[in-house]
XYZ file of C-alpha atoms in Angstrom:
388
model
C 21.794 21.301 -42.538
C 23.410 22.269 -39.519
C 21.451 21.927 -36.779
C 20.384 25.680 -34.794
C 21.284 24.365 -31.482
C 24.532 24.708 -30.381
C 26.339 22.190 -27.426
C 26.900 25.065 -25.030
C 23.221 25.098 -25.021
C 22.672 20.831 -25.138
C 25.578 21.120 -21.689
C 23.345 24.186 -19.530
C 20.435 21.302 -20.712
C 22.065 18.691 -19.551
C 22.655 20.292 -15.864
C 19.646 21.860 -15.148
C 16.905 19.712 -16.996
C 18.264 16.015 -17.308
C 20.655 16.781 -14.471
C 17.638 17.558 -11.345
C 15.206 15.246 -13.067
C 17.626 12.503 -12.674
C 17.968 13.058 -8.856
C 14.515 13.782 -8.641
C 13.537 10.314 -9.592
C 16.866 8.969 -8.535
C 15.168 10.025 -4.853
C 12.116 8.507 -4.890
C 13.102 5.404 -7.303
C 15.568 4.653 -3.809
C 12.657 5.393 -1.057
C 10.075 3.045 -3.528
C 12.816 1.026 -3.569
C 13.203 0.545 0.224
C 9.777 0.422 0.213
C 8.630 -2.663 -1.906
C 12.123 -4.587 -0.910
C 10.422 -4.267 3.238
C 7.248 -5.463 1.106
C 8.411 -8.529 -0.824
C 11.002 -9.960 2.237
C 6.924 -10.208 3.713
C 5.209 -11.562 0.974
C 8.438 -14.124 0.306
C 7.688 -14.967 4.204
C 4.209 -15.752 3.679
C 4.684 -17.612 0.548
C 7.783 -18.944 -0.736
C 7.574 -18.881 -3.994
C 7.766 -15.403 -4.652
C 11.138 -13.700 -3.190
C 12.512 -10.525 -2.224
C 13.600 -7.585 -4.990
C 16.742 -7.728 -3.436
C 17.127 -11.063 -4.066
C 16.717 -10.392 -8.247
C 18.661 -10.747 -10.782
C 22.689 -11.261 -9.893
C 21.646 -12.162 -6.166
C 18.860 -14.918 -7.284
C 18.783 -17.649 -5.224
C 18.657 -19.736 -8.714
C 22.223 -19.354 -10.127
C 23.605 -18.763 -6.360
C 25.972 -22.267 -8.337
C 27.066 -20.566 -11.504
C 29.692 -18.381 -9.968
C 31.465 -17.281 -13.401
C 27.637 -16.031 -14.881
C 27.472 -13.699 -11.216
C 31.113 -12.395 -11.367
C 30.791 -12.084 -15.219
C 27.582 -10.251 -15.131
C 28.141 -8.024 -11.794
C 31.863 -6.618 -13.570
C 29.526 -5.339 -17.297
C 26.645 -3.318 -14.718
C 29.475 -2.412 -12.076
C 29.634 1.657 -11.465
C 26.288 1.227 -14.613
C 22.958 1.112 -12.989
C 22.059 3.254 -10.736
C 19.037 1.445 -9.149
C 18.494 -2.572 -8.341
C 18.252 -4.762 -12.092
C 14.687 -5.750 -10.518
C 13.208 -1.794 -11.223
C 12.717 -0.224 -14.942
C 12.036 3.099 -14.421
C 8.596 3.965 -17.121
C 8.221 7.708 -16.444
C 9.312 10.243 -14.273
C 6.119 8.305 -11.958
C 5.944 5.052 -12.236
C 8.527 1.977 -12.554
C 7.648 -1.440 -13.943
C 9.329 -4.080 -10.591
C 9.767 -7.232 -11.336
C 9.266 -8.944 -8.756
C 11.412 -12.750 -8.539
C 9.740 -16.133 -8.637
C 11.571 -19.004 -6.421
C 11.078 -22.739 -7.178
C 11.114 -23.245 -11.039
C 14.665 -24.609 -12.439
C 15.866 -26.513 -15.188
C 13.411 -24.112 -17.845
C 14.386 -26.078 -22.054
C 11.906 -25.184 -24.755
C 9.642 -28.614 -25.735
C 6.915 -27.764 -28.734
C 3.962 -27.105 -26.753
C 0.025 -28.243 -27.312
C -0.933 -26.274 -29.688
C -4.453 -24.916 -27.449
C -5.980 -24.976 -24.351
C -9.252 -25.557 -23.048
C -10.133 -24.621 -19.956
C -10.754 -21.323 -18.266
C -9.380 -19.517 -15.384
C -12.845 -21.298 -12.317
C -11.089 -24.646 -13.944
C -13.971 -24.899 -16.356
C -13.621 -26.657 -19.804
C -14.591 -23.930 -22.515
C -15.853 -25.434 -26.165
C -13.952 -23.730 -28.489
C -9.962 -22.583 -27.101
C -7.833 -19.735 -25.677
C -6.183 -17.848 -27.553
C -3.060 -18.099 -29.434
C -0.218 -15.573 -27.515
C 1.176 -13.013 -29.255
C 4.612 -12.521 -30.213
C 6.303 -11.488 -26.926
C 3.474 -13.843 -25.255
C 4.104 -17.645 -24.463
C 2.080 -20.582 -22.553
C 4.346 -22.127 -19.724
C 4.090 -24.879 -18.647
C 5.047 -27.668 -15.755
C 7.388 -30.018 -18.318
C 8.967 -26.814 -18.890
C 11.564 -27.502 -15.837
C 13.568 -29.800 -14.799
C 12.431 -29.706 -11.232
C 9.938 -27.381 -10.434
C 8.659 -27.818 -6.472
C 6.253 -28.871 -5.289
C 4.060 -25.972 -4.478
C 4.288 -25.249 -8.660
C 1.803 -28.003 -9.275
C -0.841 -26.930 -6.635
C -3.677 -26.192 -7.933
C -3.268 -23.065 -6.744
C -1.229 -21.733 -9.736
C -0.848 -24.751 -12.078
C -3.595 -26.256 -14.504
C -3.703 -29.232 -16.776
C -0.294 -28.597 -16.184
C 0.314 -24.819 -17.238
C 1.734 -22.219 -14.869
C -0.933 -19.980 -15.045
C 0.229 -16.349 -14.441
C -3.494 -14.881 -13.517
C -3.698 -17.166 -10.704
C 0.148 -16.564 -9.898
C -1.091 -12.766 -9.850
C -4.130 -13.771 -8.092
C -1.943 -15.233 -4.781
C 0.771 -12.399 -5.018
C -1.832 -9.437 -4.799
C -3.158 -10.988 -1.713
C 0.046 -11.463 0.320
C 0.470 -8.084 -0.521
C -2.207 -6.521 0.664
C -1.730 -8.195 3.928
C 2.251 -7.421 4.580
C 0.592 -3.884 3.603
C -0.668 -4.034 7.244
C 1.714 -6.152 8.759
C 4.536 -3.721 7.710
C 2.281 -0.832 8.624
C 2.440 1.028 4.971
C -1.026 1.070 5.111
C -0.469 5.126 5.696
C 2.300 4.860 2.940
C 1.536 2.389 0.038
C -1.910 1.634 -1.599
C -3.183 -0.776 -4.024
C -4.962 0.641 -7.248
C -7.878 -0.729 -9.714
C -6.105 -1.685 -12.639
C -6.749 -3.009 -15.834
C -5.980 -6.438 -16.779
C -3.789 -8.697 -14.582
C -1.262 -6.141 -12.843
C -0.863 -4.848 -9.228
C -0.502 -1.667 -9.746
C 0.582 0.001 -6.328
C 1.326 4.013 -4.864
C 3.839 4.361 -2.437
C 4.220 8.305 -0.869
C 7.678 9.684 -1.331
C 9.228 12.833 -0.076
C 9.797 13.689 -3.988
C 5.591 12.774 -4.423
C 3.484 10.050 -5.496
C 5.712 7.309 -7.125
C 3.187 4.568 -9.471
C 5.074 1.100 -9.341
C 3.693 -2.020 -11.550
C 4.399 -5.286 -9.232
C 5.235 -8.673 -11.337
C 5.755 -11.848 -10.511
C 9.221 -12.943 -12.838
C 11.046 -16.160 -13.418
C 13.854 -14.986 -14.122
C 15.987 -17.570 -17.135
C 19.536 -17.085 -16.326
C 21.774 -18.578 -19.765
C 19.399 -19.943 -21.659
C 18.414 -17.678 -24.833
C 14.344 -18.156 -26.438
C 14.299 -19.305 -29.921
C 12.000 -15.826 -31.351
C 14.438 -14.117 -30.088
C 16.626 -14.227 -33.725
C 19.338 -12.167 -32.644
C 21.963 -11.219 -33.326
C 21.264 -10.810 -37.185
C 23.132 -12.048 -40.002
C 26.262 -9.316 -41.255
C 25.168 -7.142 -37.942
C 28.041 -4.694 -37.009
C 26.749 -3.520 -33.653
C 27.338 -4.776 -30.792
C 30.203 -7.164 -31.161
C 29.470 -10.775 -31.824
C 31.521 -11.511 -28.644
C 29.572 -8.833 -26.648
C 26.172 -10.069 -27.858
C 27.402 -13.650 -26.724
C 27.880 -11.868 -23.491
C 24.123 -10.248 -23.517
C 22.644 -13.421 -24.438
C 23.621 -15.582 -21.953
C 22.250 -13.144 -19.003
C 18.847 -14.450 -20.132
C 15.475 -13.421 -20.709
C 12.169 -13.071 -17.766
C 9.431 -13.828 -18.293
C 6.304 -11.826 -16.170
C 2.871 -12.249 -15.993
C 0.754 -9.841 -17.073
C -1.990 -11.210 -18.848
C -4.415 -14.035 -17.789
C -2.726 -17.579 -19.697
C 0.794 -16.471 -21.454
C 4.411 -15.074 -20.237
C 5.471 -11.788 -21.423
C 9.035 -12.298 -22.764
C 10.666 -9.543 -20.834
C 14.849 -8.813 -21.614
C 15.305 -6.288 -18.923
C 19.324 -7.729 -18.661
C 20.312 -7.687 -21.567
C 19.283 -4.038 -22.665
C 20.808 -3.360 -19.405
C 23.850 -4.970 -20.338
C 23.685 -3.212 -23.770
C 22.829 0.262 -22.410
C 25.892 0.560 -19.715
C 28.426 -0.280 -22.335
C 26.411 1.888 -25.009
C 29.877 4.304 -25.295
C 32.394 1.793 -25.048
C 33.525 3.220 -28.475
C 33.743 6.898 -26.614
C 30.688 8.129 -28.306
C 28.017 9.949 -27.299
C 24.852 7.563 -27.195
C 24.064 8.187 -24.087
C 24.153 11.882 -23.649
C 21.868 11.850 -26.090
C 19.416 9.154 -25.658
C 19.483 10.756 -21.907
C 18.797 14.715 -23.801
C 15.847 12.860 -26.255
C 14.133 11.325 -22.791
C 14.271 14.414 -20.822
C 12.579 16.552 -24.110
C 9.891 12.882 -24.827
C 9.169 14.126 -20.729
C 8.992 18.124 -20.871
C 7.315 18.170 -24.077
C 6.510 15.912 -26.352
C 4.749 12.853 -23.476
C 3.771 15.321 -21.176
C 1.148 13.222 -19.049
C 1.610 10.585 -16.728
C 0.498 7.539 -19.039
C 2.635 8.578 -21.844
C 2.077 6.806 -25.277
C 6.765 6.427 -25.560
C 7.630 5.280 -22.236
C 11.547 5.240 -21.651
C 11.533 1.525 -22.900
C 10.358 2.559 -26.408
C 13.254 5.385 -26.342
C 15.591 2.579 -25.120
C 14.331 0.504 -28.089
C 15.311 2.968 -30.869
C 18.390 3.748 -28.956
C 19.706 0.376 -30.267
C 18.322 0.335 -33.460
C 20.002 2.825 -34.119
C 23.517 1.877 -32.956
C 23.138 -0.860 -34.881
C 21.919 1.245 -38.033
C 24.906 3.498 -37.582
C 27.706 1.004 -35.919
C 31.136 3.316 -36.284
C 32.027 5.654 -32.980
C 32.457 8.308 -36.256
C 28.741 8.207 -36.352
C 28.559 8.971 -31.953
C 30.428 12.057 -32.291
C 28.890 15.210 -33.150
C 26.150 15.680 -30.117
C 23.530 17.860 -32.061
C 23.285 16.059 -35.166
C 22.811 12.607 -32.750
C 19.996 14.166 -31.060
C 18.154 15.310 -34.086
C 19.166 12.020 -36.337
C 17.323 10.043 -33.603
C 14.300 12.321 -33.131
C 13.889 11.710 -37.031
C 14.142 8.388 -36.218
C 11.459 8.983 -33.498
C 9.094 10.856 -35.144
C 9.252 8.383 -38.521
C 8.064 5.471 -36.058
C 5.068 7.034 -34.507
C 4.151 8.986 -37.646
C 4.152 5.119 -38.962
C 2.959 3.540 -35.457
C 5.495 1.162 -35.819
C 8.069 0.755 -33.399
C 9.776 -3.160 -33.792
C 10.403 -4.804 -31.063
C 14.828 -5.544 -30.571
C 15.142 -8.919 -30.241
C 11.766 -9.950 -31.392
C 11.867 -8.037 -34.570
C 8.547 -9.005 -35.890
C 6.199 -7.377 -32.920
C 5.551 -3.752 -32.822
C 5.664 -2.400 -29.130
C 3.552 0.331 -30.913
C 0.221 -1.817 -31.947
C -2.204 -1.523 -29.353
C -0.803 2.534 -28.809
C -3.837 4.623 -28.775
C -3.289 6.478 -32.422
C -5.340 9.481 -31.100
C -1.731 10.062 -28.939
C 0.566 8.993 -31.109
C -0.725 11.819 -34.326
C -0.411 14.817 -31.439
C 3.236 13.419 -30.310
C 4.196 13.176 -33.803
C 3.706 16.598 -34.798
C 4.632 17.501 -31.181
C 8.106 16.265 -32.553
C 7.587 17.641 -36.003
C 8.038 20.696 -34.390
C 11.054 19.887 -32.305
C 12.419 19.025 -35.534
C 11.735 22.231 -37.634
C 12.911 24.586 -34.522
C 15.244 22.817 -31.800
C 16.082 26.096 -30.765
C 13.340 26.811 -29.282
C 13.545 23.864 -26.842
C 17.026 23.442 -25.772
C 17.754 26.442 -23.645
C-alpha cells in the first residue's frame, strides 16, 4: 500500500515543524552548555576527581597521549555533532549530561567477586547485595592499573569497589556549592530526584530545561565483553566502520547505588553521524519520526519513549535493511520505522543495540506504552492527518 502523503508534505513538515524545533532546542542546549561548563569547572576546582564537561570525549585529559585516536574521532564527528559530546538530548526539555571523572587509568576487565555484603554506610549485610543486570556492572579499583590515591579514599571506595552512590553524593554537594559560588542560584535549582541521580532545572531564554548530571568514567579504546557486536554476517555498518566505532570505547555512568551503567554514547554518535554516507534518507526519516513522537505520540515532559529509543530503533532498521536502495523513498521509510516502533511498543520490548539481552522498555509504564501504541497505530492508518 502506498503512503497517502507526499514528499512535498514531508518537506513542508521538515521546514515548519522539525527545523523549528531543532533551532529552539539548539538555543536551549547552548545556554545550558555554558552554565554547566561553568558549574563543572568550579566543581573540578573543588575536587580534582571531577572534570569540566569542556574536557569530555576527544578533549578528555585521560587520552591526551593518544593522538591517533583523537585525530580519528575528531575527523569522524566533524560537522556532524551539534552539541558537546557530553550532552544527549532525550526530549526538547530534558538532557543527559556526562560529567567526566579524572584519575582512573589503564582499565581492564577481570573476573569479579560474585557477591558484596556491605551497605552504603559501610556496615556488613547478612545477605548479599543483588547482582547487576545486563547493562550494569561493579567497578573495582583493581580494574585500573594506576588509579590515583583520591579514588582509594573511603569517601568513594568500599572494600575495593568504587561506589557510584558515594561518587554521586560528593558530586551533588560540590555542585550545590558551585551554584552558590558562581552566583547562579536564581538560574539553576537542584531538583528532587528518584534514585541516585542529580537533576537540575536551568532557566534559559527559551524556557526551563532540565538536566541529569551523571559522573562518568570514559573508557577509550576498550570494548566490553558484554557487547558482542558486530554480529555474525552483519552487513551494516561495514566491518571497517564497526572496528573504528569500537575503538571509541564506552562509558560507565554513576546512575544507581552500587552498579555502573554501561553507555555507548560515542559509538552511537559515530553511527548516527555517518548513517547516510551512501546517500540514503535515514537521518531525515529519524528526524521526522522524532518530531511525530514529540508532537503526537508522547507529548508529556517525561515520555515513555525518548530520542534514545528512536535512535536505537533506527540502528536496528539500518541493520535489517542495509542497502542504500532501501532508503530512497522517505514516505515509505517513515512508515517502516513507525511500524517497527509500533511493534516494539505493543510488545513492550526494544533490544539495546549493543547488548541484545537488555530490553530498554523493561521498566516502562505499561499504560503509557499502550496509549502510545494506539497513537502510533492511528498515524499508520492515516498519516496524512498528521504530516501537514
